[in-house]
Amino acid sequence: MKKLQALLWDVDGTLADTERDGHRVAFNRAFQQMGLDWDWDVELYGRLLQVTGGKERIRYYLDEFNRAWERPSDLDSFITELHRRKSQLFVSLMVGGEIPLRPGVSRLVNEAKQAGLKLAIVTTTTPANVDALLRQYFPAEGRPVFDLIAAGDVVPHKKPAPDIYLWALERLGLGADQCAALEDSHHGLRAARDAGLKTVVITVNGYTADEDFSDATLVVDQLGEAGRPCRVLQGEGRVSGMVDLGLLRQLHDVS
Ligand code: XBP
Ligand code: MG
């Protein structure tokens, strides 16, 4: 295994708990704006997360959960407009500071940056959502904190397909054996593993805690920070309360 050179970060559920209190809320507000009586409650949204990508998720909802709804003649344009509004509403929630980073994220990002590792965002979400999160929590003073943003529709197939990881690896000029991924979901794990990454750390959340992570390198409840140690749910290695760079290097060297 080659030396660890980069950390590849998923966004939704990993950098921040965006799904339940961010995307879901923004979808429901967009439905209201467009006069739709659809309501994606916490439980239904968990089932809709089966499909990644907001536009794809709306279509899945109509196909599987709301077949009775009379579709407009141009459904594609309707979904595009609905999703455009949803994205604006999500960005408002993010810049309003209503969606905090998960514990330990800042700590590990800063540690990796200082150590000279490359940092990349590898996500299914819309680029504007990532920009809002980065502006909010990692404002660039000179050089941006993240070296690459791989997001949204730049590849035809979203996670669990490996495409977005392969796209990111090519642009970083690195091999899969030089990178570690941080993800929160089975779909994310599949995407990273199928792109060839051996080191994949999972931080679970309410929606993903019961998913299958059997081929993850390490599964924790969160990355851990001072006064808030992480709990190891699966995996080997000496974890002393935090997933830090030393631990990631150690996991990477043996994976
Ligand atoms: C998470 C997703 C996204 C968001 C919605 O992907 O599935 O689709 O729920 O985002 P990841 P958009 O964890 O890889 O970031 O509405 O912008 O598509
Ligand atoms: Mg995710």
mmCIF file of C-alpha atoms and ligand atoms in Angstrom:
data_model
loop_
_atom_site.group_PDB
_atom_site.id
_atom_site.type_symbol
_atom_site.label_atom_id
_atom_site.label_comp_id
_atom_site.label_asym_id
_atom_site.label_seq_id
_atom_site.Cartn_x
_atom_site.Cartn_y
_atom_site.Cartn_z
ATOM 1 C CA MET A 1 0.000 0.000 0.000
ATOM 2 C CA LYS A 2 1.364 3.428 -0.958
ATOM 3 C CA LYS A 3 1.713 6.323 1.467
ATOM 4 C CA LEU A 4 -1.490 8.170 2.372
ATOM 5 C CA GLN A 5 -1.634 11.388 0.322
ATOM 6 C CA ALA A 6 -5.253 12.540 0.401
ATOM 7 C CA LEU A 7 -8.503 12.446 2.335
ATOM 8 C CA LEU A 8 -11.673 12.253 0.250
ATOM 9 C CA TRP A 9 -14.705 13.579 2.102
ATOM 10 C CA ASP A 10 -18.329 12.793 1.515
ATOM 11 C CA VAL A 11 -20.595 15.732 2.419
ATOM 12 C CA ASP A 12 -24.148 14.740 3.322
ATOM 13 C CA GLY A 13 -24.190 12.875 6.598
ATOM 14 C CA THR A 14 -20.376 12.980 6.927
ATOM 15 C CA LEU A 15 -19.246 16.618 7.099
ATOM 16 C CA ALA A 16 -22.634 17.587 8.511
ATOM 17 C CA ASP A 17 -25.958 15.947 9.333
ATOM 18 C CA THR A 18 -27.611 17.566 6.361
ATOM 19 C CA GLU A 19 -30.248 15.057 5.413
ATOM 20 C CA ARG A 20 -32.928 15.159 8.127
ATOM 21 C CA ASP A 21 -32.745 18.826 9.048
ATOM 22 C CA GLY A 22 -31.371 20.248 5.822
ATOM 23 C CA HIS A 23 -32.311 18.556 2.575
ATOM 24 C CA ARG A 24 -35.591 17.120 3.904
ATOM 25 C CA VAL A 25 -36.732 20.496 5.245
ATOM 26 C CA ALA A 26 -35.713 22.242 2.013
ATOM 27 C CA PHE A 27 -37.635 19.705 -0.086
ATOM 28 C CA ASN A 28 -40.778 20.242 2.019
ATOM 29 C CA ARG A 29 -40.476 24.038 1.745
ATOM 30 C CA ALA A 30 -40.063 23.770 -2.028
ATOM 31 C CA PHE A 31 -43.175 21.574 -2.204
ATOM 32 C CA GLN A 32 -45.113 24.269 -0.338
ATOM 33 C CA GLN A 33 -43.789 27.010 -2.634
ATOM 34 C CA MET A 34 -45.024 25.082 -5.641
ATOM 35 C CA GLY A 35 -48.447 24.390 -4.116
ATOM 36 C CA LEU A 36 -47.849 20.657 -3.614
ATOM 37 C CA ASP A 37 -49.327 18.902 -0.592
ATOM 38 C CA TRP A 38 -46.446 16.411 -0.408
ATOM 39 C CA ASP A 39 -44.903 15.924 3.028
ATOM 40 C CA TRP A 40 -41.644 14.040 3.451
ATOM 41 C CA ASP A 41 -41.613 13.171 7.139
ATOM 42 C CA VAL A 42 -38.514 11.844 8.881
ATOM 43 C CA GLU A 43 -39.496 8.206 8.376
ATOM 44 C CA LEU A 44 -40.472 8.518 4.718
ATOM 45 C CA TYR A 45 -37.320 10.494 3.969
ATOM 46 C CA GLY A 46 -35.255 7.625 5.382
ATOM 47 C CA ARG A 47 -36.828 5.344 2.782
ATOM 48 C CA LEU A 48 -36.287 7.880 0.010
ATOM 49 C CA LEU A 49 -32.568 8.012 0.831
ATOM 50 C CA GLN A 50 -32.386 4.686 -0.961
ATOM 51 C CA VAL A 51 -31.932 6.829 -4.067
ATOM 52 C CA THR A 52 -29.122 9.376 -4.174
ATOM 53 C CA GLY A 53 -29.460 12.772 -5.846
ATOM 54 C CA GLY A 54 -32.333 15.158 -5.176
ATOM 55 C CA LYS A 55 -33.846 15.117 -8.672
ATOM 56 C CA GLU A 56 -33.577 11.339 -8.800
ATOM 57 C CA ARG A 57 -35.176 11.148 -5.324
ATOM 58 C CA ILE A 58 -38.223 13.188 -6.401
ATOM 59 C CA ARG A 59 -38.750 10.867 -9.357
ATOM 60 C CA TYR A 60 -38.389 7.802 -7.112
ATOM 61 C CA TYR A 61 -40.984 9.277 -4.725
ATOM 62 C CA LEU A 62 -43.474 9.741 -7.576
ATOM 63 C CA ASP A 63 -42.832 6.267 -8.959
ATOM 64 C CA GLU A 64 -43.011 4.415 -5.657
ATOM 65 C CA PHE A 65 -44.903 6.503 -3.100
ATOM 66 C CA ASN A 66 -47.237 8.887 -4.966
ATOM 67 C CA ARG A 67 -48.421 7.206 -8.146
ATOM 68 C CA ALA A 68 -51.833 8.872 -7.902
ATOM 69 C CA TRP A 69 -50.426 12.383 -8.451
ATOM 70 C CA GLU A 70 -51.291 13.719 -11.879
ATOM 71 C CA ARG A 71 -48.005 14.495 -13.615
ATOM 72 C CA PRO A 72 -47.502 17.625 -15.735
ATOM 73 C CA SER A 73 -46.836 17.022 -19.437
ATOM 74 C CA ASP A 74 -43.201 18.127 -19.031
ATOM 75 C CA LEU A 75 -42.213 16.274 -15.873
ATOM 76 C CA ASP A 76 -38.469 16.820 -16.408
ATOM 77 C CA SER A 77 -38.809 20.622 -16.386
ATOM 78 C CA PHE A 78 -41.132 20.442 -13.399
ATOM 79 C CA ILE A 79 -38.594 18.419 -11.406
ATOM 80 C CA THR A 80 -35.761 20.718 -12.488
ATOM 81 C CA GLU A 81 -37.671 23.779 -11.208
ATOM 82 C CA LEU A 82 -38.697 22.069 -7.981
ATOM 83 C CA HIS A 83 -35.111 21.016 -7.359
ATOM 84 C CA ARG A 84 -33.775 24.504 -8.187
ATOM 85 C CA ARG A 85 -36.002 25.969 -5.491
ATOM 86 C CA LYS A 86 -35.075 23.209 -3.059
ATOM 87 C CA SER A 87 -31.370 23.932 -3.607
ATOM 88 C CA GLN A 88 -31.899 27.656 -2.902
ATOM 89 C CA LEU A 89 -33.786 26.819 0.284
ATOM 90 C CA PHE A 90 -31.053 24.397 1.368
ATOM 91 C CA VAL A 91 -28.378 27.059 0.852
ATOM 92 C CA SER A 92 -30.449 29.483 2.999
ATOM 93 C CA LEU A 93 -30.541 26.928 5.802
ATOM 94 C CA MET A 94 -26.789 26.413 5.526
ATOM 95 C CA VAL A 95 -25.814 30.100 5.480
ATOM 96 C CA GLY A 96 -28.248 30.661 8.342
ATOM 97 C CA GLY A 97 -25.944 28.450 10.409
ATOM 98 C CA GLU A 98 -28.712 25.919 11.037
ATOM 99 C CA ILE A 99 -26.662 22.886 10.006
ATOM 100 C CA PRO A 100 -23.492 22.440 12.115
ATOM 101 C CA LEU A 101 -20.449 20.375 11.183
ATOM 102 C CA ARG A 102 -20.254 16.950 12.815
ATOM 103 C CA PRO A 103 -17.855 16.524 15.760
ATOM 104 C CA GLY A 104 -14.195 16.157 14.864
ATOM 105 C CA VAL A 105 -14.573 17.251 11.241
ATOM 106 C CA SER A 106 -12.783 20.607 11.632
ATOM 107 C CA ARG A 107 -10.107 19.016 13.768
ATOM 108 C CA LEU A 108 -9.265 16.304 11.220
ATOM 109 C CA VAL A 109 -9.504 18.616 8.202
ATOM 110 C CA ASN A 110 -7.077 21.056 9.835
ATOM 111 C CA GLU A 111 -4.706 18.309 10.943
ATOM 112 C CA ALA A 112 -4.580 16.814 7.439
ATOM 113 C CA LYS A 113 -4.125 20.224 5.827
ATOM 114 C CA GLN A 114 -1.246 21.108 8.123
ATOM 115 C CA ALA A 115 0.393 17.770 7.395
ATOM 116 C CA GLY A 116 0.316 18.573 3.672
ATOM 117 C CA LEU A 117 -2.278 16.012 2.598
ATOM 118 C CA LYS A 118 -4.606 16.855 -0.236
ATOM 119 C CA LEU A 119 -8.264 17.298 0.663
ATOM 120 C CA ALA A 120 -11.143 16.649 -1.689
ATOM 121 C CA ILE A 121 -14.919 16.726 -1.544
ATOM 122 C CA VAL A 122 -16.521 13.727 -3.252
ATOM 123 C CA THR A 123 -20.290 13.989 -3.158
ATOM 124 C CA THR A 124 -23.561 13.414 -4.923
ATOM 125 C CA THR A 125 -25.013 16.725 -3.827
ATOM 126 C CA THR A 126 -25.394 19.914 -5.894
ATOM 127 C CA PRO A 127 -22.200 22.069 -6.096
ATOM 128 C CA ALA A 128 -23.990 25.165 -4.684
ATOM 129 C CA ASN A 129 -24.729 23.193 -1.505
ATOM 130 C CA VAL A 130 -21.040 22.368 -1.101
ATOM 131 C CA ASP A 131 -20.016 25.987 -1.769
ATOM 132 C CA ALA A 132 -22.412 27.186 0.933
ATOM 133 C CA LEU A 133 -21.044 24.679 3.447
ATOM 134 C CA LEU A 134 -17.425 25.516 2.660
ATOM 135 C CA ARG A 135 -18.052 29.275 2.818
ATOM 136 C CA GLN A 136 -19.767 28.793 6.162
ATOM 137 C CA TYR A 137 -17.199 26.550 7.843
ATOM 138 C CA PHE A 138 -13.958 26.651 5.822
ATOM 139 C CA PRO A 139 -13.676 30.197 4.464
ATOM 140 C CA ALA A 140 -10.596 30.417 2.245
ATOM 141 C CA GLU A 141 -7.991 32.899 3.403
ATOM 142 C CA GLY A 142 -5.853 32.801 0.288
ATOM 143 C CA ARG A 143 -5.610 29.154 -0.664
ATOM 144 C CA PRO A 144 -8.854 27.151 -0.401
ATOM 145 C CA VAL A 145 -8.845 24.433 2.262
ATOM 146 C CA PHE A 146 -10.135 21.788 -0.172
ATOM 147 C CA ASP A 147 -8.011 21.142 -3.243
ATOM 148 C CA LEU A 148 -10.827 19.638 -5.298
ATOM 149 C CA ILE A 149 -14.603 19.597 -5.300
ATOM 150 C CA ALA A 150 -16.210 16.673 -7.086
ATOM 151 C CA ALA A 151 -19.970 17.139 -6.880
ATOM 152 C CA GLY A 152 -23.365 16.586 -8.441
ATOM 153 C CA ASP A 153 -24.007 15.931 -12.102
ATOM 154 C CA VAL A 154 -20.374 15.976 -13.376
ATOM 155 C CA VAL A 155 -20.636 12.210 -13.748
ATOM 156 C CA PRO A 156 -23.634 10.369 -15.217
ATOM 157 C CA HIS A 157 -24.037 7.859 -12.384
ATOM 158 C CA LYS A 158 -24.206 9.021 -8.770
ATOM 159 C CA LYS A 159 -23.160 6.965 -5.728
ATOM 160 C CA PRO A 160 -23.300 3.984 -5.181
ATOM 161 C CA ALA A 161 -21.603 4.015 -8.611
ATOM 162 C CA PRO A 162 -17.842 4.640 -8.265
ATOM 163 C CA ASP A 163 -17.846 7.345 -10.991
ATOM 164 C CA ILE A 164 -17.488 10.399 -8.761
ATOM 165 C CA TYR A 165 -14.526 8.819 -6.915
ATOM 166 C CA LEU A 166 -12.846 7.875 -10.199
ATOM 167 C CA TRP A 167 -13.412 11.425 -11.476
ATOM 168 C CA ALA A 168 -11.821 12.851 -8.316
ATOM 169 C CA LEU A 169 -8.829 10.474 -8.382
ATOM 170 C CA GLU A 170 -8.082 11.382 -11.970
ATOM 171 C CA ARG A 171 -8.153 15.107 -11.254
ATOM 172 C CA LEU A 172 -6.054 14.736 -8.126
ATOM 173 C CA GLY A 173 -3.566 12.667 -10.107
ATOM 174 C CA LEU A 174 -3.551 10.040 -7.364
ATOM 175 C CA GLY A 175 -4.199 6.328 -7.210
ATOM 176 C CA ALA A 176 -6.910 4.769 -5.064
ATOM 177 C CA ASP A 177 -4.128 3.256 -2.945
ATOM 178 C CA GLN A 178 -2.932 6.755 -1.958
ATOM 179 C CA CYS A 179 -6.284 7.920 -0.565
ATOM 180 C CA ALA A 180 -8.659 7.345 2.320
ATOM 181 C CA ALA A 181 -12.386 8.090 2.136
ATOM 182 C CA LEU A 182 -14.723 9.290 4.868
ATOM 183 C CA GLU A 183 -18.349 8.329 4.341
ATOM 184 C CA ASP A 184 -21.554 7.823 6.319
ATOM 185 C CA SER A 185 -23.610 5.424 4.224
ATOM 186 C CA HIS A 186 -23.600 2.044 2.515
ATOM 187 C CA HIS A 187 -24.019 3.788 -0.859
ATOM 188 C CA GLY A 188 -20.946 5.913 -0.152
ATOM 189 C CA LEU A 189 -18.940 2.898 1.004
ATOM 190 C CA ARG A 190 -19.842 1.014 -2.187
ATOM 191 C CA ALA A 191 -18.825 3.938 -4.380
ATOM 192 C CA ALA A 192 -15.448 4.285 -2.661
ATOM 193 C CA ARG A 193 -14.679 0.565 -2.577
ATOM 194 C CA ASP A 194 -15.696 0.035 -6.196
ATOM 195 C CA ALA A 195 -13.348 2.873 -7.163
ATOM 196 C CA GLY A 196 -10.570 0.817 -5.571
ATOM 197 C CA LEU A 197 -10.162 2.562 -2.211
ATOM 198 C CA LYS A 198 -9.106 0.209 0.555
ATOM 199 C CA THR A 199 -9.254 2.665 3.438
ATOM 200 C CA VAL A 200 -12.813 3.788 4.102
ATOM 201 C CA VAL A 201 -13.866 5.141 7.486
ATOM 202 C CA ILE A 202 -17.581 5.377 8.229
ATOM 203 C CA THR A 203 -19.167 7.793 10.682
ATOM 204 C CA VAL A 204 -22.741 6.588 11.035
ATOM 205 C CA ASN A 205 -25.782 8.768 11.668
ATOM 206 C CA GLY A 206 -29.435 8.186 12.533
ATOM 207 C CA TYR A 207 -30.360 7.201 8.997
ATOM 208 C CA THR A 208 -27.396 4.916 8.300
ATOM 209 C CA ALA A 209 -26.608 3.233 11.654
ATOM 210 C CA ASP A 210 -28.176 -0.106 10.633
ATOM 211 C CA GLU A 211 -26.694 -0.320 7.135
ATOM 212 C CA ASP A 212 -24.169 -2.934 6.018
ATOM 213 C CA PHE A 213 -20.608 -1.723 6.528
ATOM 214 C CA SER A 214 -18.967 -5.144 6.631
ATOM 215 C CA ASP A 215 -16.163 -4.170 4.231
ATOM 216 C CA ALA A 216 -15.411 -0.788 5.814
ATOM 217 C CA THR A 217 -12.004 -0.275 7.430
ATOM 218 C CA LEU A 218 -13.461 1.309 10.541
ATOM 219 C CA VAL A 219 -16.953 2.307 11.676
ATOM 220 C CA VAL A 220 -17.386 4.901 14.419
ATOM 221 C CA ASP A 221 -20.303 6.917 15.741
ATOM 222 C CA GLN A 222 -18.434 10.166 14.937
ATOM 223 C CA LEU A 223 -14.830 11.289 14.494
ATOM 224 C CA GLY A 224 -14.390 12.374 18.102
ATOM 225 C CA GLU A 225 -13.035 15.564 19.587
ATOM 226 C CA ALA A 226 -11.864 16.892 22.955
ATOM 227 C CA GLY A 227 -14.461 15.990 25.582
ATOM 228 C CA ARG A 228 -16.412 13.884 23.112
ATOM 229 C CA PRO A 229 -14.627 10.592 22.370
ATOM 230 C CA CYS A 230 -15.771 8.491 19.456
ATOM 231 C CA ARG A 231 -17.176 5.001 19.891
ATOM 232 C CA VAL A 232 -15.840 2.193 17.690
ATOM 233 C CA LEU A 233 -18.680 0.160 16.182
ATOM 234 C CA GLN A 234 -16.599 -2.060 13.914
ATOM 235 C CA GLY A 235 -12.933 -2.511 13.043
ATOM 236 C CA GLU A 236 -9.485 -3.005 14.420
ATOM 237 C CA GLY A 237 -6.833 -0.539 15.460
ATOM 238 C CA ARG A 238 -6.064 1.411 18.581
ATOM 239 C CA VAL A 239 -8.579 4.217 18.633
ATOM 240 C CA SER A 240 -8.056 6.514 21.570
ATOM 241 C CA GLY A 241 -11.200 8.595 21.430
ATOM 242 C CA MET A 242 -10.491 10.237 18.082
ATOM 243 C CA VAL A 243 -9.996 9.378 14.449
ATOM 244 C CA ASP A 244 -6.839 11.366 13.770
ATOM 245 C CA LEU A 245 -4.239 11.338 11.032
ATOM 246 C CA GLY A 246 -1.983 8.918 12.908
ATOM 247 C CA LEU A 247 -4.805 6.395 13.069
ATOM 248 C CA LEU A 248 -5.751 6.902 9.411
ATOM 249 C CA ARG A 249 -2.120 6.350 8.358
ATOM 250 C CA GLN A 250 -1.928 3.215 10.482
ATOM 251 C CA LEU A 251 -5.190 1.850 9.009
ATOM 252 C CA HIS A 252 -4.079 2.754 5.507
ATOM 253 C CA ASP A 253 -0.702 1.021 5.859
ATOM 254 C CA VAL A 254 -2.308 -2.312 6.737
ATOM 255 C CA SER A 255 -5.360 -2.155 4.455
HETATM 256 C C1 XBP B 1 -26.261 12.585 -0.530
HETATM 257 C C2 XBP B 1 -27.403 12.666 -1.426
HETATM 258 C C3 XBP B 1 -27.864 13.957 -1.951
HETATM 259 C C4 XBP B 1 -28.695 14.855 -1.084
HETATM 260 C C5 XBP B 1 -29.473 15.827 -1.940
HETATM 261 O O1 XBP B 1 -25.079 12.301 -1.240
HETATM 262 O O2 XBP B 1 -27.957 11.657 -1.781
HETATM 263 O O3 XBP B 1 -28.661 13.588 -3.004
HETATM 264 O O4 XBP B 1 -29.619 14.113 -0.314
HETATM 265 O O5 XBP B 1 -28.671 16.597 -2.734
HETATM 266 P P1 XBP B 1 -23.631 12.387 -0.522
HETATM 267 P P2 XBP B 1 -29.219 17.304 -4.071
HETATM 268 O O6 XBP B 1 -23.777 11.755 0.829
HETATM 269 O O7 XBP B 1 -22.761 11.621 -1.450
HETATM 270 O O8 XBP B 1 -23.241 13.836 -0.445
HETATM 271 O O9 XBP B 1 -30.661 17.651 -3.856
HETATM 272 O O10 XBP B 1 -28.360 18.522 -4.243
HETATM 273 O O11 XBP B 1 -29.051 16.321 -5.203
HETATM 274 MG MG MG B 2 -23.326 10.735 2.642
#
